[in-house]
PDB file of C-alpha atoms in Angstrom:
ATOM      1  CA  MET A   1     -46.542  63.702 -34.427  1.00  0.00           C
ATOM      2  CA  GLU A   2     -44.888  64.244 -31.094  1.00  0.00           C
ATOM      3  CA  ASP A   3     -41.298  64.228 -30.295  1.00  0.00           C
ATOM      4  CA  PHE A   4     -40.296  62.215 -27.844  1.00  0.00           C
ATOM      5  CA  SER A   5     -37.515  63.743 -25.012  1.00  0.00           C
ATOM      6  CA  VAL A   6     -34.391  61.994 -24.064  1.00  0.00           C
ATOM      7  CA  TYR A   7     -36.179  61.282 -20.816  1.00  0.00           C
ATOM      8  CA  GLN A   8     -38.846  59.570 -21.995  1.00  0.00           C
ATOM      9  CA  VAL A   9     -36.947  57.231 -24.020  1.00  0.00           C
ATOM     10  CA  GLY A  10     -34.618  56.667 -21.021  1.00  0.00           C
ATOM     11  CA  GLY A  11     -37.712  55.850 -19.002  1.00  0.00           C
ATOM     12  CA  PHE A  12     -38.940  53.583 -21.508  1.00  0.00           C
ATOM     13  CA  PHE A  13     -35.988  51.699 -21.745  1.00  0.00           C
ATOM     14  CA  ILE A  14     -35.644  51.498 -18.035  1.00  0.00           C
ATOM     15  CA  ALA A  15     -38.966  50.025 -17.640  1.00  0.00           C
ATOM     16  CA  VAL A  16     -38.495  47.614 -20.330  1.00  0.00           C
ATOM     17  CA  ALA A  17     -35.330  46.493 -18.363  1.00  0.00           C
ATOM     18  CA  LEU A  18     -37.095  46.271 -15.137  1.00  0.00           C
ATOM     19  CA  PHE A  19     -39.676  44.213 -16.693  1.00  0.00           C
ATOM     20  CA  LEU A  20     -36.990  41.853 -18.018  1.00  0.00           C
ATOM     21  CA  LEU A  21     -35.423  41.532 -15.106  1.00  0.00           C
ATOM     22  CA  PHE A  22     -38.335  40.952 -13.206  1.00  0.00           C
ATOM     23  CA  LEU A  23     -39.506  38.407 -15.958  1.00  0.00           C
ATOM     24  CA  TRP A  24     -35.796  36.660 -15.475  1.00  0.00           C
ATOM     25  CA  ASN A  25     -35.931  36.645 -11.601  1.00  0.00           C
ATOM     26  CA  ILE A  26     -39.740  34.846 -11.983  1.00  0.00           C
ATOM     27  CA  VAL A  27     -37.850  32.154 -13.776  1.00  0.00           C
ATOM     28  CA  LEU A  28     -35.107  31.959 -11.640  1.00  0.00           C
ATOM     29  CA  THR A  29     -37.366  31.359  -8.611  1.00  0.00           C
ATOM     30  CA  ILE A  30     -39.159  28.666 -10.189  1.00  0.00           C
ATOM     31  CA  LYS A  31     -36.002  26.778 -11.376  1.00  0.00           C
ATOM     32  CA  PHE A  32     -34.813  27.430  -7.740  1.00  0.00           C
ATOM     33  CA  ASN A  33     -37.826  26.254  -6.247  1.00  0.00           C
ATOM     34  CA  ARG A  34     -37.717  22.821  -8.445  1.00  0.00           C
ATOM     35  CA  VAL A  35     -34.032  22.454  -7.246  1.00  0.00           C
ATOM     36  CA  LYS A  36     -35.111  22.663  -3.753  1.00  0.00           C
ATOM     37  CA  LYS A  37     -37.776  20.119  -4.313  1.00  0.00           C
ATOM     38  CA  GLN A  38     -35.354  17.628  -5.726  1.00  0.00           C
ATOM     39  CA  TYR A  39     -32.858  18.197  -3.031  1.00  0.00           C
ATOM     40  CA  ARG A  40     -35.180  17.656  -0.300  1.00  0.00           C
ATOM     41  CA  ARG A  41     -36.645  14.618  -1.715  1.00  0.00           C
ATOM     42  CA  MET A  42     -32.948  13.128  -2.190  1.00  0.00           C
ATOM     43  CA  MET A  43     -32.329  14.117   1.232  1.00  0.00           C
ATOM     44  CA  ASP A  44     -35.404  12.517   2.633  1.00  0.00           C
ATOM     45  CA  SER A  45     -34.917   9.322   0.920  1.00  0.00           C
ATOM     46  CA  ALA A  46     -31.081   8.910   1.608  1.00  0.00           C
ATOM     47  CA  GLY A  47     -32.166   9.521   5.514  1.00  0.00           C
ATOM     48  CA  ILE A  48     -29.529  12.459   6.036  1.00  0.00           C
ATOM     49  CA  ASP A  49     -30.533  15.521   7.408  1.00  0.00           C
ATOM     50  CA  ASN A  50     -27.061  17.542   7.397  1.00  0.00           C
ATOM     51  CA  LEU A  51     -25.259  16.750   4.210  1.00  0.00           C
ATOM     52  CA  GLU A  52     -22.386  19.043   5.219  1.00  0.00           C
ATOM     53  CA  GLY A  53     -21.820  17.134   8.311  1.00  0.00           C
ATOM     54  CA  VAL A  54     -21.838  14.053   6.083  1.00  0.00           C
ATOM     55  CA  LEU A  55     -18.901  15.595   3.620  1.00  0.00           C
ATOM     56  CA  ILE A  56     -16.722  16.517   6.749  1.00  0.00           C
ATOM     57  CA  ASP A  57     -17.359  13.234   8.336  1.00  0.00           C
ATOM     58  CA  ILE A  58     -15.928  11.600   4.706  1.00  0.00           C
ATOM     59  CA  GLN A  59     -12.764  14.017   5.106  1.00  0.00           C
ATOM     60  CA  ASP A  60     -12.001  13.387   8.060  1.00  0.00           C
ATOM     61  CA  ARG A  61     -12.168   9.340   7.402  1.00  0.00           C
ATOM     62  CA  MET A  62     -10.410   9.711   4.419  1.00  0.00           C
ATOM     63  CA  TYR A  63      -7.656  12.046   6.627  1.00  0.00           C
ATOM     64  CA  ALA A  64      -7.632   9.003   8.753  1.00  0.00           C
ATOM     65  CA  LEU A  65      -6.895   6.365   6.330  1.00  0.00           C
ATOM     66  CA  GLY A  66      -4.070   8.337   4.534  1.00  0.00           C
ATOM     67  CA  GLU A  67      -2.190   8.440   7.954  1.00  0.00           C
ATOM     68  CA  ARG A  68      -3.047   4.639   8.709  1.00  0.00           C
ATOM     69  CA  GLN A  69      -2.045   3.828   5.240  1.00  0.00           C
ATOM     70  CA  LYS A  70       1.299   6.037   6.096  1.00  0.00           C
ATOM     71  CA  LEU A  71       1.632   3.924   9.231  1.00  0.00           C
ATOM     72  CA  GLN A  72       1.429   0.787   7.296  1.00  0.00           C
ATOM     73  CA  GLU A  73       3.758   1.686   4.703  1.00  0.00           C
ATOM     74  CA  ALA A  74       6.705   2.233   7.359  1.00  0.00           C
ATOM     75  CA  GLU A  75       5.630  -1.135   9.155  1.00  0.00           C
ATOM     76  CA  ILE A  76       5.809  -3.203   5.735  1.00  0.00           C
ATOM     77  CA  LYS A  77       9.198  -1.479   5.120  1.00  0.00           C
ATOM     78  CA  SER A  78      10.556  -2.440   8.031  1.00  0.00           C
ATOM     79  CA  ILE A  79       9.178  -5.863   8.006  1.00  0.00           C
ATOM     80  CA  VAL A  80      10.735  -6.217   4.481  1.00  0.00           C
ATOM     81  CA  GLN A  81      13.826  -5.179   6.382  1.00  0.00           C
ATOM     82  CA  ALA A  82      13.676  -7.614   9.048  1.00  0.00           C
ATOM     83  CA  PHE A  83      12.889 -10.634   6.955  1.00  0.00           C
ATOM     84  CA  GLY A  84      16.366 -10.171   4.864  1.00  0.00           C
ATOM     85  CA  GLN A  85      17.808 -11.007   8.420  1.00  0.00           C
ATOM     86  CA  TYR A  86      16.012 -14.172   8.489  1.00  0.00           C
ATOM     87  CA  LYS A  87      17.768 -17.357   8.248  1.00  0.00           C
ATOM     88  CA  GLY A  88      15.751 -18.118   5.059  1.00  0.00           C
ATOM     89  CA  HIS A  89      18.377 -19.874   2.579  1.00  0.00           C
ATOM     90  CA  VAL A  90      19.034 -23.649   2.968  1.00  0.00           C
ATOM     91  CA  GLY A  91      21.675 -25.737   0.715  1.00  0.00           C
ATOM     92  CA  ILE A  92      22.215 -29.116   1.735  1.00  0.00           C
ATOM     93  CA  HIS A  93      25.224 -31.203   0.070  1.00  0.00           C
ATOM     94  CA  ARG A  94      25.467 -35.014   0.819  1.00  0.00           C
ATOM     95  CA  TYR A  95      28.770 -36.900   0.340  1.00  0.00           C
ATOM     96  CA  ASN A  96      30.501 -40.169   1.693  1.00  0.00           C
ATOM     97  CA  ALA A  97      32.793 -38.579   3.937  1.00  0.00           C
ATOM     98  CA  PHE A  98      34.552 -42.189   4.267  1.00  0.00           C
ATOM     99  CA  ALA A  99      35.510 -43.615   1.114  1.00  0.00           C
ATOM    100  CA  GLU A 100      36.197 -47.025   2.555  1.00  0.00           C
ATOM    101  CA  GLN A 101      32.566 -47.429   4.157  1.00  0.00           C
ATOM    102  CA  GLY A 102      29.072 -46.548   3.789  1.00  0.00           C
ATOM    103  CA  ASN A 103      27.263 -44.310   1.049  1.00  0.00           C
ATOM    104  CA  ASP A 104      26.493 -40.863   0.809  1.00  0.00           C
ATOM    105  CA  LEU A 105      25.238 -40.479   4.504  1.00  0.00           C
ATOM    106  CA  SER A 106      27.291 -37.436   5.458  1.00  0.00           C
ATOM    107  CA  PHE A 107      26.231 -34.129   5.092  1.00  0.00           C
ATOM    108  CA  SER A 108      26.851 -30.074   5.005  1.00  0.00           C
ATOM    109  CA  MET A 109      23.886 -27.940   5.689  1.00  0.00           C
ATOM    110  CA  ALA A 110      24.160 -24.137   5.361  1.00  0.00           C
ATOM    111  CA  LEU A 111      21.408 -21.793   6.926  1.00  0.00           C
ATOM    112  CA  ILE A 112      21.715 -18.186   5.571  1.00  0.00           C
ATOM    113  CA  ASN A 113      20.246 -15.012   4.755  1.00  0.00           C
ATOM    114  CA  ALA A 114      20.359 -12.868   2.039  1.00  0.00           C
ATOM    115  CA  GLN A 115      23.708 -10.985   3.816  1.00  0.00           C
ATOM    116  CA  GLN A 116      25.186 -14.614   4.168  1.00  0.00           C
ATOM    117  CA  ASP A 117      24.836 -14.710   7.902  1.00  0.00           C
ATOM    118  CA  GLY A 118      24.203 -17.860   9.605  1.00  0.00           C
ATOM    119  CA  VAL A 119      25.422 -21.210  10.197  1.00  0.00           C
ATOM    120  CA  VAL A 120      26.831 -24.570   8.591  1.00  0.00           C
ATOM    121  CA  ILE A 121      25.950 -27.684  10.367  1.00  0.00           C
ATOM    122  CA  SER A 122      27.896 -30.801   8.999  1.00  0.00           C
ATOM    123  CA  GLY A 123      27.329 -34.397  10.073  1.00  0.00           C
ATOM    124  CA  LEU A 124      29.873 -37.073   9.470  1.00  0.00           C
ATOM    125  CA  HIS A 125      28.532 -40.688   8.999  1.00  0.00           C
ATOM    126  CA  GLY A 126      30.487 -43.516   9.282  1.00  0.00           C
ATOM    127  CA  ARG A 127      29.924 -47.297  10.280  1.00  0.00           C
ATOM    128  CA  ASP A 128      29.905 -46.869  14.139  1.00  0.00           C
ATOM    129  CA  GLU A 129      29.754 -43.113  14.800  1.00  0.00           C
ATOM    130  CA  THR A 130      28.129 -40.163  13.461  1.00  0.00           C
ATOM    131  CA  TYR A 131      29.608 -36.443  14.351  1.00  0.00           C
ATOM    132  CA  VAL A 132      27.741 -33.404  13.729  1.00  0.00           C
ATOM    133  CA  TYR A 133      29.890 -30.046  13.892  1.00  0.00           C
ATOM    134  CA  ALA A 134      28.550 -26.513  13.593  1.00  0.00           C
ATOM    135  CA  LYS A 135      30.287 -23.508  12.399  1.00  0.00           C
ATOM    136  CA  PRO A 136      28.547 -20.014  12.538  1.00  0.00           C
ATOM    137  CA  LEU A 137      28.621 -17.535   9.324  1.00  0.00           C
ATOM    138  CA  THR A 138      29.089 -13.894   8.841  1.00  0.00           C
ATOM    139  CA  GLY A 139      29.113 -12.390   5.602  1.00  0.00           C
ATOM    140  CA  GLY A 140      30.113 -15.988   4.300  1.00  0.00           C
ATOM    141  CA  GLN A 141      32.947 -16.666   6.034  1.00  0.00           C
ATOM    142  CA  SER A 142      33.533 -18.419   9.368  1.00  0.00           C
ATOM    143  CA  PRO A 143      36.413 -18.496  12.003  1.00  0.00           C
ATOM    144  CA  TYR A 144      36.738 -21.643  11.884  1.00  0.00           C
ATOM    145  CA  ALA A 145      37.972 -23.423   8.776  1.00  0.00           C
ATOM    146  CA  LEU A 146      35.367 -24.575   6.170  1.00  0.00           C
ATOM    147  CA  THR A 147      35.681 -27.806   4.192  1.00  0.00           C
ATOM    148  CA  PRO A 148      35.013 -28.389   0.851  1.00  0.00           C
ATOM    149  CA  GLU A 149      31.542 -29.406   1.044  1.00  0.00           C
ATOM    150  CA  GLU A 150      30.898 -27.109   3.363  1.00  0.00           C
ATOM    151  CA  LYS A 151      31.674 -24.163   0.889  1.00  0.00           C
ATOM    152  CA  GLN A 152      29.700 -26.242  -1.561  1.00  0.00           C
ATOM    153  CA  ALA A 153      26.648 -26.163   0.756  1.00  0.00           C
ATOM    154  CA  ILE A 154      26.939 -22.392   1.301  1.00  0.00           C
ATOM    155  CA  THR A 155      27.314 -22.035  -2.621  1.00  0.00           C
ATOM    156  CA  LEU A 156      24.053 -23.939  -3.026  1.00  0.00           C
ATOM    157  CA  ALA A 157      22.483 -22.235  -0.351  1.00  0.00           C
ATOM    158  CA  LEU A 158      23.111 -18.539  -2.281  1.00  0.00           C
ATOM    159  CA  GLN A 159      21.605 -20.160  -5.405  1.00  0.00           C
ATOM    160  CA  GLN A 160      18.265 -20.252  -4.087  1.00  0.00           C
ATOM    161  CA  PRO A 161      15.871 -17.248  -4.914  1.00  0.00           C
TER     162      PRO A 161
END
């Protein structure tokens, strides 16, 4: 029996390793070609020539949408703040200003916002005449004296949601 030298054994293992690497290379080439065919079929049916360009376009659109959303959120916030300034609360109190005549035909109406700014309008109805008064409100107060009926109208307006 012949003794194998270290070089022969080493050469044998190198040859086996190269053969295995060659087989592995063939397997990977076959798998890569299958994936490439599937990719081409998918891209042909989608009608897209440049997938990278499509992805970049989508990314740009997403960024633009994000920026637009930030602008819309800022606009909504300013609208909500402005909405609080509108005269949205209404309270009406009807009463009989002249006990000896008529019914509850007189009224006080408060038109105010959340900060209690606005106006109180009062109409005093008598048999022969009707008087209408308007008093401005700032923070629920007026530079003019408020009657109990006008204060009641303000209270009613503030009770609204």
